[in-house]
Amino acid sequence: MRLILTLEYDGTPFHGWAAQPGLPTIEAAMREALGETFVSVGNLAVAGRTDSGVHALGQVASVDVEGGPPAERAVAALNPRLPDEINVLSAAEAPAGFDARHSARSRSYRYRLFTRPTPSPFEAHRSWWLPRPLDEDALAGAAAALGGEHDFKAFTPAQTRHEVFVRVVERAEWIRRGDHLDFEITADSYLRHMVRSLVGTMVEAPGAIPGLLDGRARSEAGATAPPWGLYLVSVAY
């Protein structure tokens, strides 16, 4: 049986999704819980391989399992075996041929800026505290320029395994929510550090964004925003 699992997690104590020898990762914790719940586990795939410190509100994984509880009881069986920072929201039997990564049509991320003049202990590792004034109109214009098909080479590390840098952005906007200023983006797929590099560049020089969307060098864009403000919000299939 292939399961579709929807997960949420606080990425703070983990070195990202992908398993790494000797380091705590989301994948390692999931494999351990799955192994304790089912007799056999295979083909674990994930929609977005989040980096160290990055969070998820609606991550999606697929996995082949046998010899355990039915899909409708998988949530109750898995959650007690997972760290407090990881929670399975839902589980269902997957349709034939479903793969969490390759079947995804788009992924949506949110990056949170906390703009209050003073920091908050409740925002530590949850957002990027940035109390200085920001030109929100300029940020809105930069986000609007991202829509459509562009070459995002300027927004991923220069040393990369990517060979194609063109991505299609369905939606990008900044949204003010009280003391938070959130950047939200939906795209077909992403380059490594792409969202964080976009945010860092927009914060430093929002007017530079349109001129960087044609395959410029990484050195021409701004800094990469810290990981703790980034959330994988949802995946569409």
Short mmCIF file of C-alpha atoms in Angstrom, two decimals:
data_model
loop_
_atom_site.label_atom_id
_atom_site.label_comp_id
_atom_site.label_asym_id
_atom_site.label_seq_id
_atom_site.Cartn_x
_atom_site.Cartn_y
_atom_site.Cartn_z
CA MET A 1 0.00 0.00 0.00
CA ARG A 2 1.28 3.46 -0.86
CA LEU A 3 0.40 6.18 1.63
CA ILE A 4 0.13 9.94 1.14
CA LEU A 5 1.16 11.70 4.35
CA THR A 6 0.68 15.40 5.04
CA LEU A 7 3.17 16.70 7.63
CA GLU A 8 3.87 19.81 9.64
CA TYR A 9 7.13 20.41 11.46
CA ASP A 10 9.33 22.88 13.27
CA GLY A 11 12.62 22.64 11.43
CA THR A 12 14.68 24.30 14.18
CA PRO A 13 16.35 21.18 15.66
CA PHE A 14 16.82 19.39 12.34
CA HIS A 15 19.44 19.52 9.60
CA GLY A 16 16.78 19.67 6.91
CA TRP A 17 14.69 16.89 5.40
CA ALA A 18 17.34 14.66 3.81
CA ALA A 19 18.94 11.97 5.97
CA GLN A 20 22.59 12.65 6.91
CA PRO A 21 24.82 10.30 8.91
CA GLY A 22 24.98 11.26 12.57
CA LEU A 23 22.68 14.28 12.24
CA PRO A 24 18.99 14.71 13.20
CA THR A 25 16.81 15.14 10.10
CA ILE A 26 13.10 14.99 9.31
CA GLU A 27 13.61 12.04 6.98
CA ALA A 28 15.50 10.03 9.62
CA ALA A 29 12.77 10.64 12.19
CA MET A 30 10.07 9.67 9.69
CA ARG A 31 11.89 6.49 8.68
CA GLU A 32 12.30 5.46 12.31
CA ALA A 33 8.61 6.03 13.10
CA LEU A 34 7.49 4.25 9.93
CA GLY A 35 9.80 1.33 10.70
CA GLU A 36 8.29 0.97 14.16
CA THR A 37 4.75 1.08 12.72
CA PHE A 38 4.95 -1.12 9.62
CA VAL A 39 6.64 -4.41 8.80
CA SER A 40 8.15 -3.08 5.57
CA VAL A 41 8.80 0.49 4.40
CA GLY A 42 10.09 1.65 1.00
CA ASN A 43 10.18 4.41 -1.60
CA LEU A 44 9.83 7.32 0.82
CA ALA A 45 9.54 10.49 -1.28
CA VAL A 46 8.84 14.09 -0.32
CA ALA A 47 7.45 17.09 -2.20
CA GLY A 48 10.06 19.58 -0.96
CA ARG A 49 13.47 18.74 0.48
CA THR A 50 13.53 21.60 3.00
CA ASP A 51 16.89 22.92 4.25
CA SER A 52 18.21 23.05 7.79
CA GLY A 53 16.00 25.21 10.02
CA VAL A 54 13.16 25.54 7.48
CA HIS A 55 9.62 24.74 8.65
CA ALA A 56 6.58 23.11 7.01
CA LEU A 57 2.85 23.61 7.42
CA GLY A 58 1.79 21.24 4.64
CA GLN A 59 4.66 19.04 3.52
CA VAL A 60 3.60 15.96 1.53
CA ALA A 61 5.33 12.56 1.55
CA SER A 62 4.56 9.27 -0.14
CA VAL A 63 5.73 5.88 1.08
CA ASP A 64 5.12 2.18 0.39
CA VAL A 65 4.19 0.23 3.53
CA GLU A 66 3.03 -3.25 4.42
CA GLY A 67 2.07 -5.14 7.55
CA GLY A 68 0.74 -2.34 9.72
CA PRO A 69 -2.38 -0.34 10.45
CA PRO A 70 -4.77 0.68 7.65
CA ALA A 71 -4.46 4.19 6.20
CA GLU A 72 -7.24 5.57 8.39
CA ARG A 73 -5.30 4.62 11.54
CA ALA A 74 -1.83 5.61 10.37
CA VAL A 75 -1.92 9.12 11.89
CA ALA A 76 -2.73 7.81 15.36
CA ALA A 77 -0.04 5.14 15.04
CA LEU A 78 2.76 7.40 13.75
CA ASN A 79 2.45 10.56 15.83
CA PRO A 80 3.35 9.02 19.24
CA ARG A 81 6.53 7.67 17.62
CA LEU A 82 7.64 11.03 16.21
CA PRO A 83 9.50 13.89 17.95
CA ASP A 84 7.30 16.67 19.31
CA GLU A 85 8.49 18.93 16.46
CA ILE A 86 6.97 16.68 13.76
CA ASN A 87 3.28 15.90 13.32
CA VAL A 88 1.37 13.87 10.72
CA LEU A 89 -1.79 15.80 9.85
CA SER A 90 -3.40 13.24 7.54
CA ALA A 91 -2.82 9.90 5.85
CA ALA A 92 -4.60 8.32 2.89
CA GLU A 93 -4.05 5.55 0.41
CA ALA A 94 -2.43 6.96 -2.72
CA PRO A 95 -3.78 6.48 -6.25
CA ALA A 96 -1.75 4.35 -8.65
CA GLY A 97 1.45 6.01 -9.83
CA PHE A 98 1.41 8.80 -7.23
CA ASP A 99 4.78 10.19 -6.14
CA ALA A 100 4.95 13.08 -3.67
CA ARG A 101 7.75 14.78 -5.56
CA HIS A 102 7.19 13.99 -9.23
CA SER A 103 3.38 14.26 -9.17
CA ALA A 104 3.43 17.76 -7.65
CA ARG A 105 2.14 20.55 -9.90
CA SER A 106 3.24 23.44 -7.68
CA ARG A 107 4.52 24.28 -4.21
CA SER A 108 3.74 27.34 -2.09
CA TYR A 109 6.13 28.94 0.39
CA ARG A 110 5.82 31.76 2.91
CA TYR A 111 8.70 33.83 4.28
CA ARG A 112 7.91 35.76 7.48
CA LEU A 113 9.49 39.06 8.49
CA PHE A 114 8.83 40.22 12.05
CA THR A 115 8.93 44.01 11.92
CA ARG A 116 8.10 45.06 15.50
CA PRO A 117 10.66 47.53 16.96
CA THR A 118 11.54 45.04 19.71
CA PRO A 119 12.22 41.31 19.34
CA SER A 120 9.95 38.62 20.76
CA PRO A 121 10.94 35.29 22.34
CA PHE A 122 7.92 33.78 20.60
CA GLU A 123 9.33 34.74 17.19
CA ALA A 124 12.80 33.28 17.75
CA HIS A 125 13.49 30.71 15.01
CA ARG A 126 10.03 31.43 13.55
CA SER A 127 10.67 34.62 11.56
CA TRP A 128 13.42 37.08 10.57
CA TRP A 129 13.35 40.04 12.96
CA LEU A 130 13.85 43.12 10.81
CA PRO A 131 12.80 46.26 12.70
CA ARG A 132 14.15 48.83 10.24
CA PRO A 133 11.71 50.65 7.90
CA LEU A 134 10.88 48.87 4.65
CA ASP A 135 9.47 50.34 1.45
CA GLU A 136 6.42 48.11 1.17
CA ASP A 137 5.32 49.62 -2.14
CA ALA A 138 8.72 48.82 -3.64
CA LEU A 139 8.52 45.28 -2.23
CA ALA A 140 5.10 44.84 -3.81
CA GLY A 141 6.48 45.95 -7.17
CA ALA A 142 9.40 43.53 -6.90
CA ALA A 143 7.07 40.64 -6.11
CA ALA A 144 4.82 41.53 -9.06
CA ALA A 145 7.83 41.30 -11.40
CA LEU A 146 8.36 37.65 -10.44
CA GLY A 147 5.18 36.37 -12.07
CA GLY A 148 5.58 34.19 -15.16
CA GLU A 149 8.58 32.36 -16.59
CA HIS A 150 12.06 33.63 -15.70
CA ASP A 151 15.66 32.49 -15.35
CA PHE A 152 16.44 32.50 -11.62
CA LYS A 153 20.16 31.70 -11.84
CA ALA A 154 20.96 34.82 -9.78
CA PHE A 155 19.02 33.35 -6.85
CA THR A 156 20.77 30.04 -6.27
CA PRO A 157 24.35 29.26 -5.18
CA ALA A 158 26.93 29.57 -7.95
CA GLN A 159 28.11 26.03 -7.21
CA THR A 160 25.04 24.01 -8.10
CA ARG A 161 23.88 20.75 -9.64
CA HIS A 162 21.04 22.51 -11.44
CA GLU A 163 21.39 22.63 -15.21
CA VAL A 164 18.12 24.45 -15.96
CA PHE A 165 17.38 27.67 -14.07
CA VAL A 166 14.06 28.64 -15.63
CA ARG A 167 11.05 28.39 -13.31
CA VAL A 168 7.39 29.45 -13.65
CA VAL A 169 5.96 31.56 -10.82
CA GLU A 170 2.16 31.42 -10.56
CA ARG A 171 1.84 33.92 -7.71
CA ALA A 172 4.14 36.16 -5.67
CA GLU A 173 3.13 38.90 -3.23
CA TRP A 174 3.91 40.58 0.08
CA ILE A 175 1.12 40.57 2.69
CA ARG A 176 1.07 42.71 5.84
CA ARG A 177 -0.34 40.84 8.86
CA GLY A 178 0.07 43.06 11.92
CA ASP A 179 3.73 42.97 12.98
CA HIS A 180 4.47 40.42 10.27
CA LEU A 181 5.27 41.16 6.64
CA ASP A 182 4.98 37.89 4.73
CA PHE A 183 6.28 37.05 1.28
CA GLU A 184 4.20 34.31 -0.37
CA ILE A 185 5.11 32.54 -3.59
CA THR A 186 3.73 29.64 -5.64
CA ALA A 187 5.83 28.11 -8.42
CA ASP A 188 6.15 24.89 -10.36
CA SER A 189 9.48 24.14 -8.67
CA TYR A 190 12.40 25.95 -7.03
CA LEU A 191 16.16 26.20 -7.15
CA ARG A 192 18.14 25.68 -3.95
CA HIS A 193 17.86 28.75 -1.67
CA MET A 194 15.73 30.48 -4.33
CA VAL A 195 13.02 31.87 -2.03
CA ARG A 196 15.48 32.98 0.64
CA SER A 197 17.71 34.67 -1.96
CA LEU A 198 14.72 36.47 -3.44
CA VAL A 199 13.71 37.72 -0.01
CA GLY A 200 17.23 38.85 0.87
CA THR A 201 17.54 40.73 -2.41
CA MET A 202 14.12 42.35 -2.13
CA VAL A 203 14.89 43.55 1.41
CA GLU A 204 18.23 45.03 0.29
CA ALA A 205 17.27 46.41 -3.13
CA PRO A 206 13.72 45.67 -4.33
CA GLY A 207 14.20 47.73 -7.47
CA ALA A 208 16.96 45.38 -8.64
CA ILE A 209 14.68 42.37 -9.03
CA PRO A 210 13.41 42.93 -12.63
CA GLY A 211 16.95 43.23 -13.96
CA LEU A 212 18.06 39.97 -12.33
CA LEU A 213 15.47 37.68 -13.91
CA ASP A 214 17.40 36.86 -17.08
CA GLY A 215 20.08 34.51 -15.79
CA ARG A 216 22.46 36.97 -14.12
CA ALA A 217 25.31 35.81 -11.89
CA ARG A 218 24.61 35.06 -8.22
CA SER A 219 27.06 37.81 -7.24
CA GLU A 220 24.74 40.45 -8.71
CA ALA A 221 21.86 39.60 -6.34
CA GLY A 222 21.58 40.23 -2.61
CA ALA A 223 22.21 38.14 0.50
CA THR A 224 20.32 34.96 1.33
CA ALA A 225 17.73 35.48 4.07
CA PRO A 226 18.10 33.21 7.15
CA PRO A 227 16.31 29.84 7.01
CA TRP A 228 14.13 30.19 10.10
CA GLY A 229 11.65 32.56 8.43
CA LEU A 230 10.76 30.09 5.65
CA TYR A 231 7.74 27.75 5.62
CA LEU A 232 6.58 25.22 3.03
CA VAL A 233 2.87 26.01 3.17
CA SER A 234 1.24 23.60 0.72
CA VAL A 235 1.68 21.39 -2.33
CA ALA A 236 -0.79 21.17 -5.23
CA TYR A 237 -1.32 18.03 -7.34
#
